[in-house]
Each structure stands twice: as C-alpha cells, then as structure tokens.
Coordinates of C-alpha atoms and ligand atoms in Angstrom, one line a residue:
M1 CA 101.7 211.8 89.4
S2 CA 100.0 212.6 92.7
W3 CA 99.5 210.0 95.4
V4 CA 95.7 210.4 94.9
Q5 CA 96.1 209.3 91.2
N6 CA 98.3 206.4 92.3
L7 CA 95.7 205.3 94.8
L8 CA 92.9 205.5 92.2
Y9 CA 94.9 203.4 89.7
F10 CA 95.6 200.9 92.5
I11 CA 91.9 200.7 93.4
V12 CA 90.8 200.3 89.8
G13 CA 93.4 197.6 89.3
V14 CA 92.3 195.6 92.3
A15 CA 88.6 196.0 91.2
I16 CA 89.4 194.7 87.7
A17 CA 91.5 191.8 89.0
S18 CA 88.8 190.8 91.6
F19 CA 86.1 191.0 88.9
G20 CA 88.1 188.8 86.6
F21 CA 88.9 186.4 89.4
I22 CA 85.3 186.1 90.4
N23 CA 84.2 185.5 86.8
I24 CA 86.8 182.8 86.2
Q25 CA 85.6 181.1 89.5
L26 CA 82.0 181.3 88.4
L27 CA 82.7 179.8 84.9
Q28 CA 84.7 177.1 86.6
L29 CA 81.7 176.4 88.8
K30 CA 79.4 176.3 85.8
F31 CA 81.4 173.9 83.7
S32 CA 83.5 171.8 86.2
Q33 CA 82.4 168.3 86.7
R34 CA 80.9 167.7 90.1
P35 CA 81.0 164.2 91.4
A36 CA 77.7 162.4 90.6
L37 CA 77.4 161.9 94.4
W38 CA 76.0 165.5 94.8
E39 CA 73.1 164.8 92.4
K40 CA 71.9 162.0 94.7
L41 CA 71.9 164.3 97.7
D42 CA 69.2 166.6 99.0
A43 CA 70.4 170.1 99.6
V44 CA 69.2 173.2 101.4
C45 CA 70.6 175.5 98.6
P46 CA 70.6 174.9 94.8
P47 CA 73.8 173.4 93.2
P48 CA 76.3 175.5 91.1
E49 CA 75.0 174.2 87.8
Y50 CA 71.6 175.9 88.5
C51 CA 73.0 179.4 88.8
P52 CA 76.7 180.0 89.6
P53 CA 76.3 183.5 91.1
T54 CA 73.5 182.3 93.4
F55 CA 75.6 179.3 94.5
A56 CA 78.6 181.6 95.2
L57 CA 76.4 183.9 97.1
N58 CA 75.0 181.1 99.2
V59 CA 78.5 179.8 100.0
A60 CA 79.5 183.3 101.1
S61 CA 76.4 183.7 103.2
S62 CA 77.0 180.4 105.0
I63 CA 79.7 182.3 106.9
I64 CA 76.8 183.9 108.8
F65 CA 74.0 181.5 108.1
T66 CA 75.5 178.0 108.5
R67 CA 73.4 177.5 111.6
K68 CA 70.2 178.5 109.7
F69 CA 71.1 176.3 106.7
A70 CA 71.9 173.3 109.0
N71 CA 68.7 173.8 111.0
E72 CA 66.6 173.7 107.8
G73 CA 68.4 170.7 106.5
Y74 CA 68.0 168.8 109.8
R75 CA 64.3 169.5 109.8
K76 CA 63.6 168.8 106.1
F77 CA 66.0 165.8 105.5
S78 CA 67.6 164.3 108.6
K79 CA 64.4 164.2 110.6
A80 CA 61.6 164.0 108.0
L81 CA 63.3 161.6 105.6
D82 CA 66.2 160.2 107.6
R83 CA 68.5 161.1 104.6
P84 CA 71.9 162.8 104.4
F85 CA 72.0 166.3 102.9
A86 CA 74.5 168.7 101.3
L87 CA 75.4 171.8 103.3
L88 CA 77.3 174.7 101.6
T89 CA 80.4 176.0 103.2
P90 CA 83.6 177.6 102.0
W91 CA 85.5 175.4 104.5
V92 CA 86.3 172.6 102.0
R93 CA 87.1 172.2 98.2
G94 CA 83.8 171.9 96.3
S95 CA 82.2 174.2 98.9
T96 CA 79.9 171.4 100.2
V97 CA 80.0 168.9 103.1
I98 CA 77.6 166.0 103.7
V99 CA 75.5 166.1 106.9
L100 CA 74.7 162.6 108.0
P101 CA 71.4 161.9 109.7
P102 CA 71.4 160.7 113.4
S103 CA 70.6 157.2 112.3
K104 CA 74.2 157.0 110.9
I105 CA 75.8 157.6 114.3
P106 CA 76.5 153.9 114.8
L107 CA 79.0 154.2 111.8
L108 CA 81.3 156.0 114.2
T109 CA 81.8 152.8 116.2
R110 CA 83.2 150.8 113.2
S111 CA 86.9 150.6 112.2
D112 CA 88.2 153.5 110.2
K113 CA 89.4 151.0 107.5
T114 CA 87.0 148.5 106.1
K115 CA 87.4 146.3 103.0
D116 CA 85.4 148.9 101.0
G117 CA 87.0 152.1 102.1
Q118 CA 88.8 154.2 104.7
W119 CA 88.0 157.5 106.5
T120 CA 89.8 159.7 109.0
N121 CA 88.8 162.2 111.6
L122 CA 92.2 164.0 111.4
H123 CA 91.7 166.1 108.3
G124 CA 88.6 167.8 109.9
L125 CA 90.4 168.4 113.2
V126 CA 93.4 169.8 111.5
E127 CA 91.4 172.0 109.2
T128 CA 89.2 173.4 112.0
T129 CA 92.2 175.3 113.2
Q130 CA 94.1 175.3 109.8
L131 CA 97.1 174.0 111.6
A132 CA 99.1 173.8 108.3
Y133 CA 99.4 177.6 108.2
V134 CA 100.5 177.8 111.9
I135 CA 102.7 174.8 112.6
P136 CA 105.8 174.7 110.4
D137 CA 106.3 170.9 110.9
S138 CA 103.6 168.7 109.3
N139 CA 104.8 165.6 111.2
I140 CA 103.0 167.1 114.3
Y141 CA 99.6 166.7 112.8
E142 CA 100.2 163.8 110.4
N143 CA 101.8 161.5 113.0
V144 CA 99.8 162.3 116.1
L145 CA 101.7 160.3 118.6
H146 CA 100.8 162.8 121.4
F147 CA 97.2 161.5 121.0
D148 CA 98.6 158.1 122.2
V149 CA 99.9 159.8 125.3
V150 CA 96.4 161.1 126.1
R151 CA 95.0 157.6 125.6
R152 CA 97.6 155.9 127.8
K153 CA 98.0 158.5 130.5
M154 CA 94.8 160.5 130.9
M155 CA 91.9 158.1 130.6
A156 CA 92.3 155.5 133.3
P157 CA 90.5 156.2 136.6
E158 CA 93.8 155.6 138.6
D159 CA 95.5 158.3 136.5
I160 CA 92.7 160.7 137.1
S161 CA 92.8 159.9 140.8
R162 CA 96.5 160.6 140.9
L163 CA 96.1 163.9 139.1
A164 CA 93.1 165.1 141.0
P165 CA 94.9 166.5 144.1
V166 CA 97.4 168.3 141.8
I167 CA 94.6 169.9 139.8
A168 CA 92.7 170.8 143.0
D169 CA 95.8 172.5 144.4
E170 CA 96.4 174.4 141.2
I171 CA 92.8 175.6 140.9
K172 CA 92.7 176.8 144.5
L173 CA 96.0 178.7 144.1
S174 CA 95.0 180.3 140.8
F175 CA 91.6 181.4 142.0
R176 CA 93.2 183.0 145.0
E177 CA 95.9 184.7 142.9
Q178 CA 93.8 185.6 139.9
W179 CA 90.3 186.3 141.3
G180 CA 91.6 187.5 144.7
T181 CA 90.6 187.0 148.2
E182 CA 88.9 190.4 149.0
N183 CA 85.2 190.6 149.9
E184 CA 84.8 193.8 147.7
W185 CA 83.0 193.5 144.4
K186 CA 85.4 193.5 141.4
S187 CA 84.7 193.6 137.7
I188 CA 86.6 191.3 135.3
N189 CA 86.3 189.9 131.8
G190 CA 84.6 186.5 132.4
W191 CA 86.3 184.7 129.5
D192 CA 89.8 185.8 130.6
G193 CA 89.0 185.1 134.3
C194 CA 87.9 181.6 133.5
G195 CA 90.7 181.0 131.0
K196 CA 93.4 181.9 133.6
I197 CA 92.1 179.3 136.0
I198 CA 91.9 176.6 133.3
A199 CA 95.3 177.5 131.7
R200 CA 97.0 177.1 135.0
A201 CA 95.6 173.6 135.7
A202 CA 96.4 172.6 132.1
Q203 CA 99.9 173.8 132.2
R204 CA 100.6 172.1 135.5
I205 CA 99.8 168.8 134.0
L206 CA 101.4 169.5 130.6
I207 CA 104.9 170.8 131.8
G208 CA 104.9 170.6 135.6
L209 CA 106.3 173.0 138.2
P210 CA 107.9 175.6 138.2
L211 CA 107.5 176.6 134.6
S212 CA 103.8 176.0 134.6
R213 CA 103.3 178.9 136.9
N214 CA 105.3 181.4 134.9
E215 CA 102.9 184.3 134.3
S216 CA 104.3 185.1 130.8
M217 CA 104.2 181.4 129.8
L218 CA 100.6 181.2 131.0
E219 CA 99.4 184.3 129.2
T220 CA 101.2 183.2 126.0
S221 CA 99.6 179.7 126.1
R222 CA 96.1 181.2 126.6
Q223 CA 96.6 183.7 123.8
Y224 CA 98.0 181.0 121.5
A225 CA 95.1 178.7 122.1
T226 CA 92.5 181.4 121.5
S227 CA 94.2 183.0 118.5
L228 CA 94.7 179.6 116.8
L229 CA 91.0 178.8 117.1
V230 CA 89.7 182.2 116.1
G231 CA 92.3 182.5 113.3
G232 CA 91.3 179.1 112.0
A233 CA 87.6 180.1 112.0
I234 CA 88.4 183.2 110.0
I235 CA 90.7 181.4 107.5
N236 CA 87.9 178.9 106.9
C237 CA 85.6 181.7 105.7
F238 CA 87.8 182.1 102.6
P239 CA 87.6 179.6 99.8
P240 CA 90.6 177.1 99.8
S241 CA 91.9 178.5 96.4
I242 CA 92.8 181.9 97.9
R243 CA 93.8 180.8 101.4
W244 CA 97.5 180.8 100.5
V245 CA 97.2 184.6 100.2
V246 CA 95.2 185.4 103.3
A247 CA 96.1 182.6 105.8
P248 CA 99.7 183.6 106.4
L249 CA 98.5 187.1 107.4
I250 CA 95.5 185.9 109.6
S251 CA 97.7 183.3 111.3
L252 CA 100.4 185.8 112.2
R253 CA 99.1 186.2 115.7
A254 CA 98.9 182.5 116.4
R255 CA 102.4 182.0 114.9
H256 CA 103.8 184.8 117.1
F257 CA 102.4 183.3 120.3
Q258 CA 103.4 179.8 119.3
A259 CA 107.0 180.9 118.6
R260 CA 107.1 182.6 122.1
Y261 CA 105.7 179.5 123.8
V262 CA 108.1 177.2 122.1
K263 CA 111.1 179.5 122.9
M264 CA 110.1 179.5 126.6
L265 CA 109.6 175.7 126.6
L266 CA 112.7 174.6 124.8
P267 CA 115.2 174.8 127.7
L268 CA 112.9 172.6 129.8
V269 CA 112.5 170.0 126.9
E270 CA 116.3 170.0 126.3
E271 CA 117.0 169.5 130.0
R272 CA 114.6 166.6 130.2
L273 CA 116.2 165.0 127.1
L274 CA 119.6 165.4 128.6
T275 CA 118.5 163.8 131.8
R276 CA 117.0 160.9 129.8
L277 CA 120.2 160.5 127.9
A278 CA 122.3 160.5 131.1
E279 CA 120.0 157.9 132.6
K280 CA 120.3 155.7 129.6
G281 CA 124.1 156.1 129.8
G282 CA 124.0 154.8 133.4
E283 CA 124.7 158.2 135.0
Q284 CA 123.3 159.2 138.4
V285 CA 120.1 161.2 137.8
P286 CA 117.6 162.9 140.3
E287 CA 115.4 160.2 141.8
E288 CA 112.1 162.0 141.5
V289 CA 110.8 161.6 137.9
P290 CA 108.5 164.5 136.9
D291 CA 104.8 163.4 136.5
D292 CA 103.7 165.5 133.6
F293 CA 102.7 165.2 129.9
L294 CA 106.2 166.2 128.7
Q295 CA 107.7 163.3 130.6
W296 CA 105.0 160.8 129.6
M297 CA 105.6 161.7 126.0
L298 CA 109.4 161.0 125.9
P299 CA 109.3 157.1 125.9
I300 CA 106.5 157.2 123.2
C301 CA 108.7 159.6 121.1
A302 CA 111.7 157.4 121.6
K303 CA 109.8 154.3 120.4
N304 CA 109.6 155.8 116.9
K305 CA 113.0 154.6 115.5
D306 CA 112.6 156.2 112.1
P307 CA 115.7 158.5 111.9
A308 CA 114.1 160.6 109.2
Q309 CA 111.4 161.6 111.8
N310 CA 113.6 162.2 114.8
Q311 CA 110.8 162.3 117.3
L312 CA 113.2 163.2 120.1
D313 CA 114.0 166.6 118.5
A314 CA 113.4 169.2 121.3
H315 CA 111.7 171.7 118.9
R316 CA 109.3 169.0 117.6
I317 CA 108.4 167.9 121.1
A318 CA 107.7 171.6 122.1
L319 CA 105.5 172.0 119.1
R320 CA 103.6 168.8 120.0
L321 CA 102.9 170.3 123.5
A322 CA 101.9 173.6 121.9
S323 CA 99.4 171.8 119.7
L324 CA 97.7 170.4 122.8
L325 CA 96.9 173.8 124.2
T326 CA 93.8 174.1 122.0
P327 CA 91.9 171.1 123.6
L328 CA 93.5 171.6 127.0
I329 CA 92.9 175.4 127.4
F330 CA 90.5 176.6 124.7
A331 CA 88.0 173.7 124.7
V332 CA 87.9 173.3 128.5
C333 CA 87.7 177.1 129.0
Y334 CA 84.9 177.3 126.4
V335 CA 82.8 174.9 128.4
F336 CA 83.6 176.2 131.8
A337 CA 83.1 179.9 130.8
H338 CA 79.8 179.0 129.1
C339 CA 78.6 177.1 132.1
V340 CA 79.2 180.1 134.3
V341 CA 77.3 182.3 131.9
D342 CA 74.5 179.8 131.5
I343 CA 74.0 179.5 135.3
H344 CA 74.1 183.2 135.9
S345 CA 71.8 184.1 133.0
S346 CA 69.2 181.5 134.0
N347 CA 65.8 182.5 135.5
A348 CA 66.5 179.7 138.0
R349 CA 69.9 181.2 138.9
A350 CA 69.2 181.4 142.7
N351 CA 67.9 177.8 142.9
I352 CA 70.8 176.4 140.8
L353 CA 73.4 178.2 142.9
A354 CA 71.7 177.1 146.2
G355 CA 71.6 173.5 144.9
L356 CA 75.2 173.5 143.8
E357 CA 76.4 175.0 147.0
E358 CA 74.4 172.6 149.2
E359 CA 75.9 169.6 147.3
C360 CA 79.5 170.9 147.3
S361 CA 79.4 171.7 151.1
R362 CA 77.7 168.3 151.9
V363 CA 80.2 166.3 149.8
S364 CA 83.1 168.3 151.0
A365 CA 82.2 167.6 154.6
Q366 CA 81.6 163.9 153.8
Y367 CA 85.0 163.4 152.1
G368 CA 87.1 166.0 154.0
G369 CA 87.4 168.3 151.0
L370 CA 87.0 168.1 147.3
T371 CA 90.6 167.2 146.3
T372 CA 90.1 163.6 145.4
S373 CA 88.5 162.1 142.3
A374 CA 86.1 160.1 144.6
S375 CA 84.8 163.3 146.1
V376 CA 84.5 165.0 142.8
D377 CA 82.7 161.9 141.4
A378 CA 80.1 162.4 144.1
L379 CA 79.2 165.9 142.8
K380 CA 76.2 164.8 140.8
R381 CA 74.6 168.3 140.3
V382 CA 78.0 169.8 139.3
D383 CA 78.4 167.1 136.7
S384 CA 74.8 167.6 135.5
V385 CA 75.1 171.4 135.2
L386 CA 78.2 171.1 133.0
R387 CA 76.7 168.4 130.9
E388 CA 73.6 170.5 130.4
S389 CA 75.7 173.5 129.5
M390 CA 77.6 171.4 126.9
R391 CA 74.3 170.3 125.5
I392 CA 72.7 173.7 125.1
S393 CA 75.9 175.8 124.5
D394 CA 77.5 173.7 121.8
V395 CA 80.9 174.6 120.6
S396 CA 79.9 174.2 116.9
V397 CA 76.9 173.8 114.6
T398 CA 78.0 170.5 113.2
N399 CA 80.8 168.2 114.6
I400 CA 82.5 164.8 114.4
F401 CA 84.1 165.2 111.0
R402 CA 85.0 162.2 108.8
D403 CA 86.9 162.5 105.5
V404 CA 87.0 159.6 103.1
T405 CA 90.7 158.9 102.2
A406 CA 90.5 155.7 100.1
G407 CA 87.9 153.5 98.4
E408 CA 84.2 154.3 99.2
V409 CA 82.1 154.5 102.4
D410 CA 78.5 153.3 102.2
I411 CA 76.3 155.8 104.0
G412 CA 73.0 154.1 103.1
N413 CA 70.2 155.4 100.9
G414 CA 72.1 154.0 97.9
I415 CA 74.9 156.6 98.5
R416 CA 78.6 155.7 98.4
V417 CA 81.0 158.4 99.3
G418 CA 84.5 158.6 97.7
P419 CA 87.8 160.3 98.6
G420 CA 88.0 164.1 99.2
V421 CA 84.5 164.3 100.7
R422 CA 83.9 165.5 104.3
M423 CA 81.0 164.2 106.3
V424 CA 79.7 165.8 109.5
F425 CA 76.9 165.2 112.0
P426 CA 74.2 167.8 112.9
T427 CA 75.3 167.8 116.6
Q428 CA 73.7 171.1 117.7
D429 CA 70.4 170.2 116.2
I430 CA 70.5 166.7 117.8
H431 CA 71.2 168.4 121.2
L432 CA 68.2 170.8 120.7
D433 CA 65.7 168.3 119.3
P434 CA 62.5 168.1 121.4
D435 CA 62.4 164.3 120.6
N436 CA 65.7 164.0 122.4
Y437 CA 65.3 166.4 125.3
E438 CA 62.2 167.7 127.0
D439 CA 61.9 171.5 126.7
P440 CA 65.3 171.5 124.9
M441 CA 65.8 175.3 124.7
R442 CA 65.6 175.6 128.5
F443 CA 68.8 175.5 130.5
D444 CA 67.7 172.9 133.0
A445 CA 70.8 172.6 135.2
F446 CA 69.9 169.4 137.1
R447 CA 68.3 167.6 134.1
F448 CA 70.8 164.8 134.4
S449 CA 71.0 164.5 138.2
R450 CA 67.5 165.2 139.4
S451 CA 66.2 161.6 139.4
F452 CA 69.4 160.3 141.0
E453 CA 69.4 162.6 144.0
N454 CA 68.1 159.9 146.4
E455 CA 71.1 157.6 146.2
Y456 CA 72.7 159.5 149.0
E457 CA 69.6 158.6 151.1
Y458 CA 69.8 155.0 149.9
K459 CA 73.4 154.7 150.9
H460 CA 72.7 156.0 154.3
Q461 CA 69.7 153.7 154.8
G462 CA 72.0 150.8 154.0
S463 CA 70.7 150.0 150.5
K464 CA 74.1 150.1 148.9
N465 CA 73.2 147.8 146.0
R466 CA 70.2 149.9 145.0
A467 CA 72.3 153.0 145.1
E468 CA 75.0 151.5 142.9
E469 CA 72.5 150.1 140.5
R470 CA 70.8 153.5 140.1
D471 CA 74.2 155.2 139.8
S472 CA 75.2 153.1 136.9
E473 CA 72.2 154.4 134.9
R474 CA 73.2 158.0 135.4
E475 CA 74.6 159.8 132.3
L476 CA 77.8 161.6 133.3
I477 CA 79.4 164.5 131.6
T478 CA 81.8 161.9 130.1
T479 CA 79.1 159.5 128.9
T480 CA 78.8 159.8 125.1
T481 CA 75.4 158.8 123.7
P482 CA 73.8 159.2 120.2
T483 CA 72.0 162.2 121.7
F484 CA 74.9 163.7 123.6
L485 CA 77.8 164.3 121.2
P486 CA 80.0 167.3 122.4
F487 CA 82.9 164.8 123.0
G488 CA 82.2 162.9 119.8
Y489 CA 81.1 159.3 119.8
G490 CA 82.5 155.8 119.1
R491 CA 86.0 155.0 118.1
H492 CA 87.5 158.5 118.2
A493 CA 85.4 160.0 121.0
C494 CA 87.6 162.4 123.0
P495 CA 90.1 160.6 125.1
G496 CA 90.8 163.7 127.1
R497 CA 87.2 164.0 128.4
W498 CA 87.9 162.5 131.9
F499 CA 90.6 165.0 132.5
A500 CA 88.6 167.8 131.1
A501 CA 85.6 166.8 133.3
Q502 CA 87.9 166.6 136.4
V503 CA 89.3 170.1 135.8
M504 CA 85.9 171.7 135.1
K505 CA 84.1 170.1 138.0
Q506 CA 86.8 171.1 140.5
A507 CA 86.9 174.6 139.1
L508 CA 83.1 175.0 139.3
A509 CA 82.9 173.5 142.8
Y510 CA 85.6 175.9 144.0
L511 CA 83.9 178.9 142.3
V512 CA 80.5 178.0 143.8
L513 CA 81.8 177.6 147.3
N514 CA 84.1 180.6 147.4
Y515 CA 82.8 183.4 145.1
D516 CA 79.7 185.4 144.5
V517 CA 79.3 186.1 140.8
E518 CA 77.0 188.3 138.8
L519 CA 76.8 189.0 135.1
I520 CA 77.2 192.6 134.1
G521 CA 74.7 193.5 131.4
P522 CA 72.5 191.1 129.4
P523 CA 73.8 187.6 128.7
P524 CA 75.9 187.4 125.5
K525 CA 74.0 186.5 122.4
R526 CA 75.2 183.2 120.8
R527 CA 76.3 183.7 117.2
A528 CA 77.8 181.3 114.6
L529 CA 80.8 182.2 112.5
L530 CA 80.6 179.5 109.8
N531 CA 80.6 176.2 111.8
M532 CA 81.9 177.7 115.1
M533 CA 79.8 179.1 117.8
V534 CA 81.6 182.2 118.9
P535 CA 82.8 181.9 122.5
P536 CA 81.7 184.6 125.0
V537 CA 85.0 186.5 124.8
G538 CA 83.4 189.9 125.8
V539 CA 81.4 188.8 128.8
Q540 CA 81.9 191.0 131.9
I541 CA 81.3 189.8 135.4
R542 CA 81.3 191.2 138.9
M543 CA 82.7 188.9 141.6
R544 CA 83.8 188.9 145.2
R545 CA 85.2 186.3 147.7
K546 CA 82.4 184.9 150.0
Ligands
HEM1 C1 85.7 170.3 127.1 C2 86.7 170.0 126.4 C3 86.8 169.1 125.2 C4 85.9 168.9 124.2 C5 84.5 169.5 124.1 C6 86.5 168.0 123.3 C7 85.8 167.5 122.2 C8 86.4 166.6 121.3 C9 85.8 166.1 120.1 C10 84.4 166.5 119.6 C11 86.6 165.3 119.5 C12 86.4 164.6 118.1 C13 85.8 163.2 118.3 C14 85.5 162.5 117.0 O1 85.9 163.0 116.0 O2 84.8 161.5 117.1 C15 87.8 165.2 120.3 C16 88.9 164.4 120.0 C17 90.1 164.4 120.7 N1 90.3 165.1 121.9 FE1 89.0 166.3 122.9 N2 87.7 167.6 123.7 C18 88.0 168.3 124.9 C19 89.1 168.3 125.7 C20 90.2 167.5 125.4 C21 91.4 167.4 126.2 C22 91.6 168.1 127.6 C23 92.3 166.6 125.6 C24 93.6 166.1 126.1 C25 94.7 166.8 126.1 C26 91.6 166.1 124.4 C27 92.2 165.3 123.5 C28 91.6 164.8 122.3 C29 92.2 163.9 121.4 C30 93.6 163.4 121.4 C31 91.3 163.7 120.3 C32 91.5 162.8 119.1 C33 90.9 161.4 119.4 C34 91.1 160.5 118.2 O3 91.5 160.9 117.1 O4 90.9 159.3 118.4 N3 90.4 166.7 124.3 N4 87.7 166.0 121.4

C-alpha cells in the first residue's frame, strides 16, 4: 500500500473519530443535568439545552469573542440590572463562569470561609497558567507558602526602602548593558527590551548576586515566564475533557525552560541549605547573610515540620522560585512594556514625555538621585502614567477569580452558588466605564496626578499640613478601589504590588531621563485570546541614549 493510501486512511480515521467524539459531546450537553443555578442566571448566549451545536459553537467562538461577550453582558446585565450573568468559556468544566456585577466587589473583603460556604482564589490563579501540566509537584501550588514570604518580606515600607537602592542599581546597569550607551538610533523588539530590564531586577531580588546576572539564567527565566503564560492561555482554549491530550504538548516549551532554570538554580539552593545546616550545627558560617527571596523563604519552609512534605527539599524550593517568575517578570513586564507603548502611541506623547522628564529631573535634583523609595514616592506623574496604563491596557478581560469549594456562597438576587463554580469580575469593563472615568478610552497619562501637582508648591510655601492632607487623597498605583482592580481587591489583593510599583517606576524614570524612544510602525492592536489580552510581543522600537 502506498504512503498516499496510508495517509488517506489516517485522515478518514481521524475525521470519523472526531465526528463521533463531537456527537457524543453534543448528546452529553443535551441530556446532562446542569445545576439549577444556570437557569436563574441571565446569559449572553443561549444554554446547551436550547441547541447543543449552537452552544458548542458559542463556546468555541469565545476564544476570540470573550471580550465582545463580556462587554455585552456588562452592558445588559451588570449595568442595567445589577445582576450576575453567565459567560461562556472553554476554560472551566460546564463551559460557563459567572460574572458578578460591580456591586458585589465588597464580597472580596470578607473571609474566604463563612458559616455558609467557602471559596478560594487559588484555583483560578493556577488554571490561568495551567500549572498542573507544567509543575510536576502539586505541593507548589496547593501549599503556597511562598505567598507568605511575599506578604512578610515585600509589603512593608521599610522592606521596599531597603530594596529600592538595589533595584535602582540593577536597573541602571541593565539599561546600560542591554539598551547600550551609544547616541546612535538602534532598533529592538520593545517587549524583549523591556523584559530584559525587568527580569534582571526581579532575579536580583529573587536569588541575589552573582547568579542573578548570569545571561543564560536571565534569558531562561524570561522565556519560562512568557511560555508559561502563553501556553496556559492556549491550553485554556481546549475543553477540559481533551486537555490531557493537548496540554502535555503545548506545555513542552514551558517545561523545557523550567527544567533548565531549576538545573541552574539547584547548586545555589543546595549551598544555602548546607550553610543553614552548618549554622544550626554551631559551625562558623560567613557573617553576611544574603538578602534575597531564596534566603527569606528558608525559615518559612523549615517551619513546616510535616516530614511527608519536606519543604526543605532543594528541588521543591527551586520550583517555588520558578513559579514566582510569572508575577515577577511576566506581569511586571506586561505593565511596563504596555506603558511605554501607551505613552509613545498617544497623541499627547510630546507633552507626556516633557512632563515626565521635568518631574524626574526636579525630584532627582531634590533628593540627590532616584535611588531611594522616598524619591520614587515623590514621582507623582510617573505613578499616574503607570496607573493609567494599567487601567486602559488591562491584562485580561475579566479578573479576580473565586471558586466555591464547600457549602454555598450567597451572591444576592436569590442566587446561591455551590462547589465547582467559578466567579469572576468584569474588570476591563469597569475600567473603561464612562461612569467611572471621564473619557475612558483616552490614555490620559496624568489623570491621577494632575490635581495634586501643587503640593510641591504648598510644601515650599511652608503649608506642610495642607500638602500632606492632599497627598493622602491621591490614588497611587498601589491603591486598589472598586473602580481600579488590576491588582485585585480586598483580602487577596496582590501583596507584590508595592515591589512591582517600585520596579516599574524606577525603570520608567530611568528610561525617560536617559533614552529617546520611538515606536516603529503603527501601535500594536489589542486582541483578546479567550480571557487574556495578548501582550505586545511583536512591538518594534527605535531608541538611543540621550
Ligand atoms: C504588575 C504586576 C502584577 C499584577 C498586575 C498583579 C496582579 C495580581 C492579581 C490580579 C492578583 C489576584 C488578586 C485576587 O484574586 O484578589 C494577584 C495576586 C497575587 N500576586 Fe500579584 N500582580 C503583580 C505582581 C506581583 C509580584 C511582583 C508579586 C511578588 C512576587 C506578586 C505576588 C502575588 C501573590 C502572592 C498573589 C496571591 C495573593 C493571595 O492569594 O492572597 N504579584 N496579583
């Protein structure tokens, strides 16, 4: 039999199998019992009982049209009726999530466990990147003790103050090495260019010198962070029932970079564990204790005495550090790179750049540089431009995921939600709602600083109280409000946001003061892949040292 015949048989076989599989799925949709909850909810698209093929088609089209469906639901139900609605998505079992209206944001401040029921934010976070297909050790994402390290070591103003000069040093060096010091125009990929700066600052805090500056380590960490997020977004386009077939293939790239990262990191983790052991045994150890995330994590890992978990296993510790690369590198780079694109594609580009440069030069002269957290805190326009970019260039369509794990959660309107259901908030629509922001589609860089510009004058005229009073009213990039949700809200609002803000503000200030930048070609169009807004990975820029 010729290979052509073989190929034909193969294609026909696959076609018959796919046809059978789809029909079984549609029959299942038609006759499976859906929880009564869905009948109480408004929905943008009809339910499966109405017409299974239409339902299946709508779920499939949500890969491209999630943003459109969410916009429609927000307008028709969240805004007009203040009611939750059902949004189709292949992301979860049952192909539907509940979108809660903005009036339910206060629920985020309550405890995860009440007498009626319990919910968690972890399932949504883990399934955004589909960590289970990438990380071989489920303890990493089921027992997130590394989150405690972020809360204990990266939130307090004194910790940020201590880290600020280190971050400033790393940002300056990486700009000089990666972006260069020549006055000639040079073209680079903007996403990679921004990512290299952020990765270096992040790695310095995560694992310290000298490994944090290892070029191969840096590139691996950056590639891992991006491939994990992008791979997760692609896996989520497939229904859960067939993920076990496709996910191992899609996650190959992320697993490859993770294995490389862990291999490079293991000797350092083992060395730190040995030093710790020696110290406990009363041996002489070097006096200078490293001040990085790896070191901060050791006592917290040691506290867990359950021998079955062995939190002091070097491989497990390395995997925990790897799992932090997504927020530390990808999320921070996402906002920083978008902010650069938003500034340079704005009609008001020249004014924005002049305003930022004036502020950075003035504050730098006042504080003798921009290497302390006090000086960076004084950069009101820099803070505002980043906050505005986070508002308008959201990382996802919906965000702040909550999965019911036990009992029931009352979401009002006579609706109680039981286990296995994911709830989300229409964050992008809230950020672009004209009732929340004037002229919401305009990138208004100094929206959050404009009315606070005079405090500098107040301070210099001796009216210190007035300046402080006004300053406390200002919404900072780290201030979460019911209309500003990129860092979440309430009990689980991002604990890494002060660190993220410090890195992004220092990087932007350094960029504005030291480089001319221009976008090459038109600004990248924003597109959604399922729930994720695709980052500007292809953007090209021209830049030169000033
Ligand atoms: C610009 C960058 C970042 C953005 C946009 C961001 C956004 C978010 C969001 C939306 C959440 C979920 C909040 C919720 O469910 O209520 C979250 C949680 C979290 N983020 Fe970030 N994040 C960023 C950077 C970081 C960094 C640098 C770290 C630290 C390494 C970090 C650590 C965490 C942790 C540990 C949680 C879980 C909190 C909890 O479960 O209580 N994030 N972040």
